[in-house]
Coordinates of C-alpha atoms in Angstrom, one line a residue:
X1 CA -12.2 -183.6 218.2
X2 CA -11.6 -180.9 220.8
X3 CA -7.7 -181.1 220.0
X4 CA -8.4 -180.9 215.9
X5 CA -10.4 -177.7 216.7
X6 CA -7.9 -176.3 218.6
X7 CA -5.0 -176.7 216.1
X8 CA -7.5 -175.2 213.1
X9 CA -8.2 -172.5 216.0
X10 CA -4.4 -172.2 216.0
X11 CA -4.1 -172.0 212.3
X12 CA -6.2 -169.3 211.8
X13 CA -4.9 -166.7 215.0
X14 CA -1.4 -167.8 212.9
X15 CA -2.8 -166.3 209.6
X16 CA -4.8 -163.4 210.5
X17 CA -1.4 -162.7 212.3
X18 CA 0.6 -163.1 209.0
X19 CA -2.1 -160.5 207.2
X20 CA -1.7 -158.1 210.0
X21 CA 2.0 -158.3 209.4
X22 CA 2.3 -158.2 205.8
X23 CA -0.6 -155.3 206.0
X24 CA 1.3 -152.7 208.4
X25 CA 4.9 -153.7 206.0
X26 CA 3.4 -152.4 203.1
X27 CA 2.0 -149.1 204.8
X28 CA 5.3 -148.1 206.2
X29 CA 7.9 -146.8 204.1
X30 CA 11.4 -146.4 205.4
X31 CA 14.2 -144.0 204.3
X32 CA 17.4 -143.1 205.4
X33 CA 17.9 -139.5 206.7
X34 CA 20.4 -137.0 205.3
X35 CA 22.4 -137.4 207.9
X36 CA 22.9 -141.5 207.6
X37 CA 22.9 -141.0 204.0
X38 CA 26.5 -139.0 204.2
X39 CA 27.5 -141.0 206.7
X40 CA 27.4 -144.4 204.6
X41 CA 28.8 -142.3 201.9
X42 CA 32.5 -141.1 204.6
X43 CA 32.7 -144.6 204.9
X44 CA 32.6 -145.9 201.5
X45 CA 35.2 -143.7 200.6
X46 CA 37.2 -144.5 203.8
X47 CA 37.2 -148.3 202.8
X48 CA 38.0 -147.4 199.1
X49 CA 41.1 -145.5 200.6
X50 CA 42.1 -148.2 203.2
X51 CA 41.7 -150.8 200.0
X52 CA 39.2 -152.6 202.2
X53 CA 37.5 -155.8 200.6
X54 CA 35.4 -158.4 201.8
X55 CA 36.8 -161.6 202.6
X56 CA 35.2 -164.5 200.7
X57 CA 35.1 -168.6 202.0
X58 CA 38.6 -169.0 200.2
X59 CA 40.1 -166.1 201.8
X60 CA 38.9 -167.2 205.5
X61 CA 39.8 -170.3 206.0
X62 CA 43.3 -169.5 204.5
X63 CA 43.5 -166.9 207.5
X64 CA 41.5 -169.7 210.2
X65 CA 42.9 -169.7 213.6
X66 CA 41.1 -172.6 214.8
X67 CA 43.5 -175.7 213.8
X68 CA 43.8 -177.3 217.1
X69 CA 46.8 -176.7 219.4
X70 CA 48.7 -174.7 216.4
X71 CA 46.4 -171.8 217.1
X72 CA 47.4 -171.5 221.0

């Protein structure tokens, strides 16, 4: 019994943990300064000007460089 008291013991410290959490995300709100604000704004345009684009799955492993003793 002592071990199935300790789990439920366990439990419990796990939840009131979880409440505590969940409590102190919803009482803090974030937002950006001014300052980060323009700055995520120089480097949108800088990859708009460099024609910068994400690559996808297709477009990575057409450019892998892990295919054995071809990539040394």
């Amino acid at each position: 019994m002592t071990g199935l008291y300790i789990f439920v013991a366990l439990a419990v410290i796990a939840l009131i943990g979880w409440g505590v959490a969940e409590l102190k995300y919803k009482s803090i709100h974030f937002t950006h300064s001014e300052a980060e604000r323009e700055e995520a704004e120089l480097l949108e345009k800088e990859k708009a000007e460099n024609n910068f684009h994400e690559m996808n799955l297709k477009d990575l492993l057409e450019h892998n460089s892990t295919k054995g003793y071809k990539s040394v």
